């Protein structure tokens, strides 16, 4: 098992990465105020992993309440949040009860927000079971739900006590979901860690085969990069926005194609290729580096060709997503591998060339 610490003063917490963590209650016990937990999960993850986690805790004398929600992004809303509050109230959960999120990013975001708001805040623990949630959503303290008028519009910054990333759970993850998580892994290399990107190029085949050592290394270094960014800019006033590389283009793709048609990671992959294309047109990135970026996504079975939506549609959707500065959308672009910048200092005509796919 490897451990890494997210440094946020009195809100610092450890991330444990390794195998067999779900059945090791000793990792959780020191973080409980009282031997009373509510595990929140969904109908897909419950039959796979709920029993393993519950029984290891019960064996240590912990009272376990189970809250099983329907599965899907469509349920990341206030109705589902109320199901959690109802169960907590019916079971007389107190401020000393710890909520445990067992599942992907949807469960993590919902449970984290429930924890931030129930009785004005109760402790919570993340047990992420998708690659995306292990490398991205469980780190950094963003929690929340969707509103009919926008994704992730209601939420809170709220840090967990602990993250347990058990890599064994990834064995049952559908390959497409695994690839979507790899898109965010590649992103960390591109924005700030050229050595990690080099390493990924060498090890992509083993990563896709879920090689234990390679997987642990990739998750550790992804979390480390995200934790470093978050430690410097917890509330996204500056540098944290770099984590959105490929996302402004990607959100336009997700939105235009209909949410869920392209997975988020797939749209981020194609979106990052668009950011690289514009960076290359600006003379900031070499042809060779653009090829390396495309090959890394292809190695993860991710799409590199964006859909042809037309320039105007792309511009419309992209300006919905991001603040406009001097009439131009601020973008995350590349000034080399491992070096991203937040800028509106690009040529608007060249952006149109990139969008004319
Ligand atoms: P998800 O939670 O929907 O999980 C994907 C699918 O895999 C679901 O059907 C889920 O039930 C299933 N699943 C989960 N673990 C499994 C396992 N081990 N084996 C088999 N199936 C499993 O999707 P996700 O990609 O994990 O997360 C996406 C969500 O995360 C979005 O709502 C997004 O907004 C959010 N997110 C949040 C942050 C943040 O900082 N808080 C960052 C990125 C994404
Ligand atoms: Mg993302």
PDB file of N, CA, C and O and ligand atoms in Angstrom, residues 42 44-45 48-49 71-73 76 103-107 109 129-130 132-133 136-137 139 142-143 151-152 169-170 172-174 177 226 240, ligand 1:
ATOM      1  N   UNK A  42     -24.436   2.495  -4.715  1.00  0.00           N
ATOM      2  CA  UNK A  42     -25.543   2.388  -5.674  1.00  0.00           C
ATOM      3  C   UNK A  42     -25.827   0.930  -6.028  1.00  0.00           C
ATOM      4  O   UNK A  42     -25.124   0.023  -5.571  1.00  0.00           O
ATOM      5  N   UNK A  44     -25.358  -0.787  -8.607  1.00  0.00           N
ATOM      6  CA  UNK A  44     -24.344  -1.522  -9.366  1.00  0.00           C
ATOM      7  C   UNK A  44     -23.186  -1.940  -8.452  1.00  0.00           C
ATOM      8  O   UNK A  44     -22.682  -3.063  -8.533  1.00  0.00           O
ATOM      9  N   UNK A  45     -22.771  -1.026  -7.609  1.00  0.00           N
ATOM     10  CA  UNK A  45     -21.580  -1.256  -6.782  1.00  0.00           C
ATOM     11  C   UNK A  45     -21.926  -2.113  -5.543  1.00  0.00           C
ATOM     12  O   UNK A  45     -21.107  -2.921  -5.095  1.00  0.00           O
ATOM     13  N   UNK A  48     -21.343  -5.808  -5.653  1.00  0.00           N
ATOM     14  CA  UNK A  48     -19.928  -6.140  -5.868  1.00  0.00           C
ATOM     15  C   UNK A  48     -19.092  -5.967  -4.604  1.00  0.00           C
ATOM     16  O   UNK A  48     -18.246  -6.798  -4.293  1.00  0.00           O
ATOM     17  N   UNK A  49     -19.314  -4.856  -3.883  1.00  0.00           N
ATOM     18  CA  UNK A  49     -18.345  -4.483  -2.833  1.00  0.00           C
ATOM     19  C   UNK A  49     -18.917  -4.099  -1.478  1.00  0.00           C
ATOM     20  O   UNK A  49     -18.169  -3.933  -0.524  1.00  0.00           O
ATOM     21  N   UNK A  71     -28.405   4.020  -9.843  1.00  0.00           N
ATOM     22  CA  UNK A  71     -27.117   4.301 -10.487  1.00  0.00           C
ATOM     23  C   UNK A  71     -27.288   5.272 -11.647  1.00  0.00           C
ATOM     24  O   UNK A  71     -28.170   5.097 -12.480  1.00  0.00           O
ATOM     25  N   UNK A  72     -26.427   6.269 -11.709  1.00  0.00           N
ATOM     26  CA  UNK A  72     -26.371   7.107 -12.906  1.00  0.00           C
ATOM     27  C   UNK A  72     -26.263   8.588 -12.598  1.00  0.00           C
ATOM     28  O   UNK A  72     -26.727   9.060 -11.545  1.00  0.00           O
ATOM     29  N   UNK A  73     -25.646   9.297 -13.540  1.00  0.00           N
ATOM     30  CA  UNK A  73     -25.500  10.759 -13.439  1.00  0.00           C
ATOM     31  C   UNK A  73     -26.869  11.432 -13.288  1.00  0.00           C
ATOM     32  O   UNK A  73     -26.998  12.461 -12.620  1.00  0.00           O
ATOM     33  N   UNK A  76     -27.863  12.300  -9.828  1.00  0.00           N
ATOM     34  CA  UNK A  76     -27.031  13.187  -8.991  1.00  0.00           C
ATOM     35  C   UNK A  76     -27.800  14.491  -8.774  1.00  0.00           C
ATOM     36  O   UNK A  76     -27.449  15.539  -9.307  1.00  0.00           O
ATOM     37  N   UNK A 103     -18.223   4.085  -4.296  1.00  0.00           N
ATOM     38  CA  UNK A 103     -18.669   4.117  -5.694  1.00  0.00           C
ATOM     39  C   UNK A 103     -17.823   5.075  -6.504  1.00  0.00           C
ATOM     40  O   UNK A 103     -16.747   5.512  -6.082  1.00  0.00           O
ATOM     41  N   UNK A 104     -18.343   5.440  -7.670  1.00  0.00           N
ATOM     42  CA  UNK A 104     -17.627   6.352  -8.558  1.00  0.00           C
ATOM     43  C   UNK A 104     -17.860   7.805  -8.157  1.00  0.00           C
ATOM     44  O   UNK A 104     -18.315   8.109  -7.046  1.00  0.00           O
ATOM     45  N   UNK A 105     -17.569   8.697  -9.095  1.00  0.00           N
ATOM     46  CA  UNK A 105     -17.650  10.123  -8.817  1.00  0.00           C
ATOM     47  C   UNK A 105     -19.050  10.612  -8.481  1.00  0.00           C
ATOM     48  O   UNK A 105     -19.213  11.559  -7.691  1.00  0.00           O
ATOM     49  N   UNK A 106     -20.059   9.968  -9.044  1.00  0.00           N
ATOM     50  CA  UNK A 106     -21.433  10.397  -8.753  1.00  0.00           C
ATOM     51  C   UNK A 106     -21.736  10.169  -7.272  1.00  0.00           C
ATOM     52  O   UNK A 106     -22.217  11.077  -6.570  1.00  0.00           O
ATOM     53  N   UNK A 107     -21.418   8.980  -6.780  1.00  0.00           N
ATOM     54  CA  UNK A 107     -21.646   8.662  -5.364  1.00  0.00           C
ATOM     55  C   UNK A 107     -20.765   9.545  -4.470  1.00  0.00           C
ATOM     56  O   UNK A 107     -21.202  10.056  -3.439  1.00  0.00           O
ATOM     57  N   UNK A 109     -19.558  12.592  -5.090  1.00  0.00           N
ATOM     58  CA  UNK A 109     -20.035  13.984  -5.080  1.00  0.00           C
ATOM     59  C   UNK A 109     -21.309  14.134  -4.246  1.00  0.00           C
ATOM     60  O   UNK A 109     -21.455  15.087  -3.468  1.00  0.00           O
ATOM     61  N   UNK A 129     -14.363   3.791  -6.479  1.00  0.00           N
ATOM     62  CA  UNK A 129     -14.263   2.484  -7.148  1.00  0.00           C
ATOM     63  C   UNK A 129     -14.159   2.586  -8.666  1.00  0.00           C
ATOM     64  O   UNK A 129     -14.236   1.578  -9.353  1.00  0.00           O
ATOM     65  N   UNK A 130     -14.055   3.797  -9.209  1.00  0.00           N
ATOM     66  CA  UNK A 130     -13.752   3.938 -10.650  1.00  0.00           C
ATOM     67  C   UNK A 130     -12.365   4.578 -10.751  1.00  0.00           C
ATOM     68  O   UNK A 130     -11.916   5.239  -9.807  1.00  0.00           O
ATOM     69  N   UNK A 132     -11.615   7.083 -12.616  1.00  0.00           N
ATOM     70  CA  UNK A 132     -11.807   8.537 -12.589  1.00  0.00           C
ATOM     71  C   UNK A 132     -11.940   9.057 -11.157  1.00  0.00           C
ATOM     72  O   UNK A 132     -11.348  10.060 -10.793  1.00  0.00           O
ATOM     73  N   UNK A 133     -12.707   8.357 -10.357  1.00  0.00           N
ATOM     74  CA  UNK A 133     -12.885   8.850  -8.982  1.00  0.00           C
ATOM     75  C   UNK A 133     -11.609   8.651  -8.160  1.00  0.00           C
ATOM     76  O   UNK A 133     -11.322   9.449  -7.263  1.00  0.00           O
ATOM     77  N   UNK A 136      -9.231  11.546  -9.573  1.00  0.00           N
ATOM     78  CA  UNK A 136      -9.726  12.898  -9.808  1.00  0.00           C
ATOM     79  C   UNK A 136     -10.760  13.323  -8.765  1.00  0.00           C
ATOM     80  O   UNK A 136     -10.469  14.110  -7.859  1.00  0.00           O
ATOM     81  N   UNK A 137     -11.991  12.760  -8.837  1.00  0.00           N
ATOM     82  CA  UNK A 137     -13.078  13.364  -8.062  1.00  0.00           C
ATOM     83  C   UNK A 137     -12.942  13.172  -6.555  1.00  0.00           C
ATOM     84  O   UNK A 137     -13.470  13.977  -5.788  1.00  0.00           O
ATOM     85  N   UNK A 139     -10.272  13.522  -4.861  1.00  0.00           N
ATOM     86  CA  UNK A 139      -9.208  14.394  -4.368  1.00  0.00           C
ATOM     87  C   UNK A 139      -9.598  15.843  -4.589  1.00  0.00           C
ATOM     88  O   UNK A 139      -9.996  16.213  -5.700  1.00  0.00           O
ATOM     89  N   UNK A 142     -14.174  18.986  -3.893  1.00  0.00           N
ATOM     90  CA  UNK A 142     -15.390  19.517  -4.535  1.00  0.00           C
ATOM     91  C   UNK A 142     -16.487  18.475  -4.387  1.00  0.00           C
ATOM     92  O   UNK A 142     -16.305  17.312  -4.743  1.00  0.00           O
ATOM     93  N   UNK A 143     -17.628  18.902  -3.842  1.00  0.00           N
ATOM     94  CA  UNK A 143     -18.767  17.992  -3.710  1.00  0.00           C
ATOM     95  C   UNK A 143     -19.978  18.698  -4.296  1.00  0.00           C
ATOM     96  O   UNK A 143     -19.986  19.926  -4.402  1.00  0.00           O
ATOM     97  N   UNK A 151     -25.005  21.438 -14.745  1.00  0.00           N
ATOM     98  CA  UNK A 151     -24.267  20.380 -14.063  1.00  0.00           C
ATOM     99  C   UNK A 151     -23.435  20.933 -12.902  1.00  0.00           C
ATOM    100  O   UNK A 151     -22.838  22.008 -13.034  1.00  0.00           O
ATOM    101  N   UNK A 152     -23.388  20.241 -11.798  1.00  0.00           N
ATOM    102  CA  UNK A 152     -22.561  20.603 -10.633  1.00  0.00           C
ATOM    103  C   UNK A 152     -22.801  22.029 -10.151  1.00  0.00           C
ATOM    104  O   UNK A 152     -21.887  22.693  -9.684  1.00  0.00           O
ATOM    105  N   UNK A 169     -10.852  -3.033  -7.059  1.00  0.00           N
ATOM    106  CA  UNK A 169     -12.217  -2.751  -7.536  1.00  0.00           C
ATOM    107  C   UNK A 169     -12.225  -2.449  -9.042  1.00  0.00           C
ATOM    108  O   UNK A 169     -13.261  -2.582  -9.693  1.00  0.00           O
ATOM    109  N   UNK A 170     -11.083  -2.058  -9.581  1.00  0.00           N
ATOM    110  CA  UNK A 170     -11.067  -1.687 -11.002  1.00  0.00           C
ATOM    111  C   UNK A 170     -11.202  -2.904 -11.919  1.00  0.00           C
ATOM    112  O   UNK A 170     -11.476  -2.766 -13.115  1.00  0.00           O
ATOM    113  N   UNK A 172     -13.585  -4.923 -12.059  1.00  0.00           N
ATOM    114  CA  UNK A 172     -14.958  -5.091 -12.560  1.00  0.00           C
ATOM    115  C   UNK A 172     -15.454  -3.868 -13.342  1.00  0.00           C
ATOM    116  O   UNK A 172     -16.590  -3.854 -13.815  1.00  0.00           O
ATOM    117  N   UNK A 173     -14.599  -2.854 -13.441  1.00  0.00           N
ATOM    118  CA  UNK A 173     -15.036  -1.624 -14.119  1.00  0.00           C
ATOM    119  C   UNK A 173     -15.105  -1.865 -15.635  1.00  0.00           C
ATOM    120  O   UNK A 173     -14.171  -2.418 -16.208  1.00  0.00           O
ATOM    121  N   UNK A 174     -16.194  -1.446 -16.297  1.00  0.00           N
ATOM    122  CA  UNK A 174     -16.250  -1.622 -17.762  1.00  0.00           C
ATOM    123  C   UNK A 174     -15.052  -0.914 -18.423  1.00  0.00           C
ATOM    124  O   UNK A 174     -14.684   0.191 -18.015  1.00  0.00           O
ATOM    125  N   UNK A 177     -15.191   2.785 -19.200  1.00  0.00           N
ATOM    126  CA  UNK A 177     -15.083   3.661 -18.023  1.00  0.00           C
ATOM    127  C   UNK A 177     -13.624   3.758 -17.573  1.00  0.00           C
ATOM    128  O   UNK A 177     -13.171   4.826 -17.132  1.00  0.00           O
ATOM    129  N   UNK A 226      -2.725  16.275  -8.522  1.00  0.00           N
ATOM    130  CA  UNK A 226      -3.950  17.010  -8.202  1.00  0.00           C
ATOM    131  C   UNK A 226      -3.836  17.623  -6.806  1.00  0.00           C
ATOM    132  O   UNK A 226      -4.195  18.792  -6.598  1.00  0.00           O
ATOM    133  N   UNK A 240      -5.726  26.163 -10.123  1.00  0.00           N
ATOM    134  CA  UNK A 240      -6.581  24.970 -10.158  1.00  0.00           C
ATOM    135  C   UNK A 240      -7.294  24.836 -11.502  1.00  0.00           C
ATOM    136  O   UNK A 240      -7.626  23.731 -11.928  1.00  0.00           O
TER     137      UNK A 240
HETATM  138  P1  LIG B   1     -19.895   7.125 -12.146  1.00  0.00           P
HETATM  139  O1  LIG B   1     -19.841   7.404 -10.716  1.00  0.00           O
HETATM  140  O2  LIG B   1     -21.180   7.319 -12.847  1.00  0.00           O
HETATM  141  O3  LIG B   1     -19.402   5.617 -12.400  1.00  0.00           O
HETATM  142  C1  LIG B   1     -19.420   5.084 -13.705  1.00  0.00           C
HETATM  143  C2  LIG B   1     -20.188   3.758 -13.747  1.00  0.00           C
HETATM  144  O4  LIG B   1     -19.377   2.713 -13.186  1.00  0.00           O
HETATM  145  C3  LIG B   1     -21.464   3.769 -12.931  1.00  0.00           C
HETATM  146  O5  LIG B   1     -22.433   3.002 -13.592  1.00  0.00           O
HETATM  147  C4  LIG B   1     -21.036   3.070 -11.642  1.00  0.00           C
HETATM  148  O6  LIG B   1     -22.098   2.494 -10.923  1.00  0.00           O
HETATM  149  C5  LIG B   1     -20.113   2.028 -12.165  1.00  0.00           C
HETATM  150  N1  LIG B   1     -19.112   1.527 -11.235  1.00  0.00           N
HETATM  151  C6  LIG B   1     -18.476   2.214 -10.270  1.00  0.00           C
HETATM  152  N2  LIG B   1     -17.508   1.459  -9.732  1.00  0.00           N
HETATM  153  C7  LIG B   1     -17.548   0.272 -10.359  1.00  0.00           C
HETATM  154  C8  LIG B   1     -16.784  -0.917 -10.251  1.00  0.00           C
HETATM  155  N3  LIG B   1     -15.733  -0.997  -9.432  1.00  0.00           N
HETATM  156  N4  LIG B   1     -17.095  -1.958 -11.048  1.00  0.00           N
HETATM  157  C9  LIG B   1     -18.130  -1.853 -11.932  1.00  0.00           C
HETATM  158  N5  LIG B   1     -18.868  -0.749 -12.110  1.00  0.00           N
HETATM  159  C10 LIG B   1     -18.573   0.297 -11.320  1.00  0.00           C
HETATM  160  O7  LIG B   1     -18.799   7.954 -12.975  1.00  0.00           O
HETATM  161  P2  LIG B   1     -17.334   8.467 -12.622  1.00  0.00           P
HETATM  162  O8  LIG B   1     -16.667   8.594 -13.925  1.00  0.00           O
HETATM  163  O9  LIG B   1     -16.701   7.682 -11.557  1.00  0.00           O
HETATM  164  O10 LIG B   1     -17.605   9.920 -12.033  1.00  0.00           O
HETATM  165  C11 LIG B   1     -18.237  10.917 -12.787  1.00  0.00           C
HETATM  166  C12 LIG B   1     -18.815  11.944 -11.864  1.00  0.00           C
HETATM  167  O11 LIG B   1     -17.760  12.526 -11.121  1.00  0.00           O
HETATM  168  C13 LIG B   1     -19.541  13.089 -12.551  1.00  0.00           C
HETATM  169  O12 LIG B   1     -20.747  13.344 -11.881  1.00  0.00           O
HETATM  170  C14 LIG B   1     -18.596  14.272 -12.395  1.00  0.00           C
HETATM  171  O13 LIG B   1     -19.267  15.505 -12.329  1.00  0.00           O
HETATM  172  C15 LIG B   1     -17.923  13.935 -11.097  1.00  0.00           C
HETATM  173  N6  LIG B   1     -16.599  14.527 -10.945  1.00  0.00           N
HETATM  174  C16 LIG B   1     -16.342  15.221  -9.809  1.00  0.00           C
HETATM  175  C17 LIG B   1     -15.100  15.784  -9.590  1.00  0.00           C
HETATM  176  C18 LIG B   1     -14.811  16.484  -8.307  1.00  0.00           C
HETATM  177  O14 LIG B   1     -13.765  17.138  -8.182  1.00  0.00           O
HETATM  178  N7  LIG B   1     -15.660  16.370  -7.329  1.00  0.00           N
HETATM  179  C19 LIG B   1     -14.086  15.648 -10.561  1.00  0.00           C
HETATM  180  C20 LIG B   1     -14.378  14.919 -11.708  1.00  0.00           C
HETATM  181  C21 LIG B   1     -15.629  14.361 -11.887  1.00  0.00           C
END
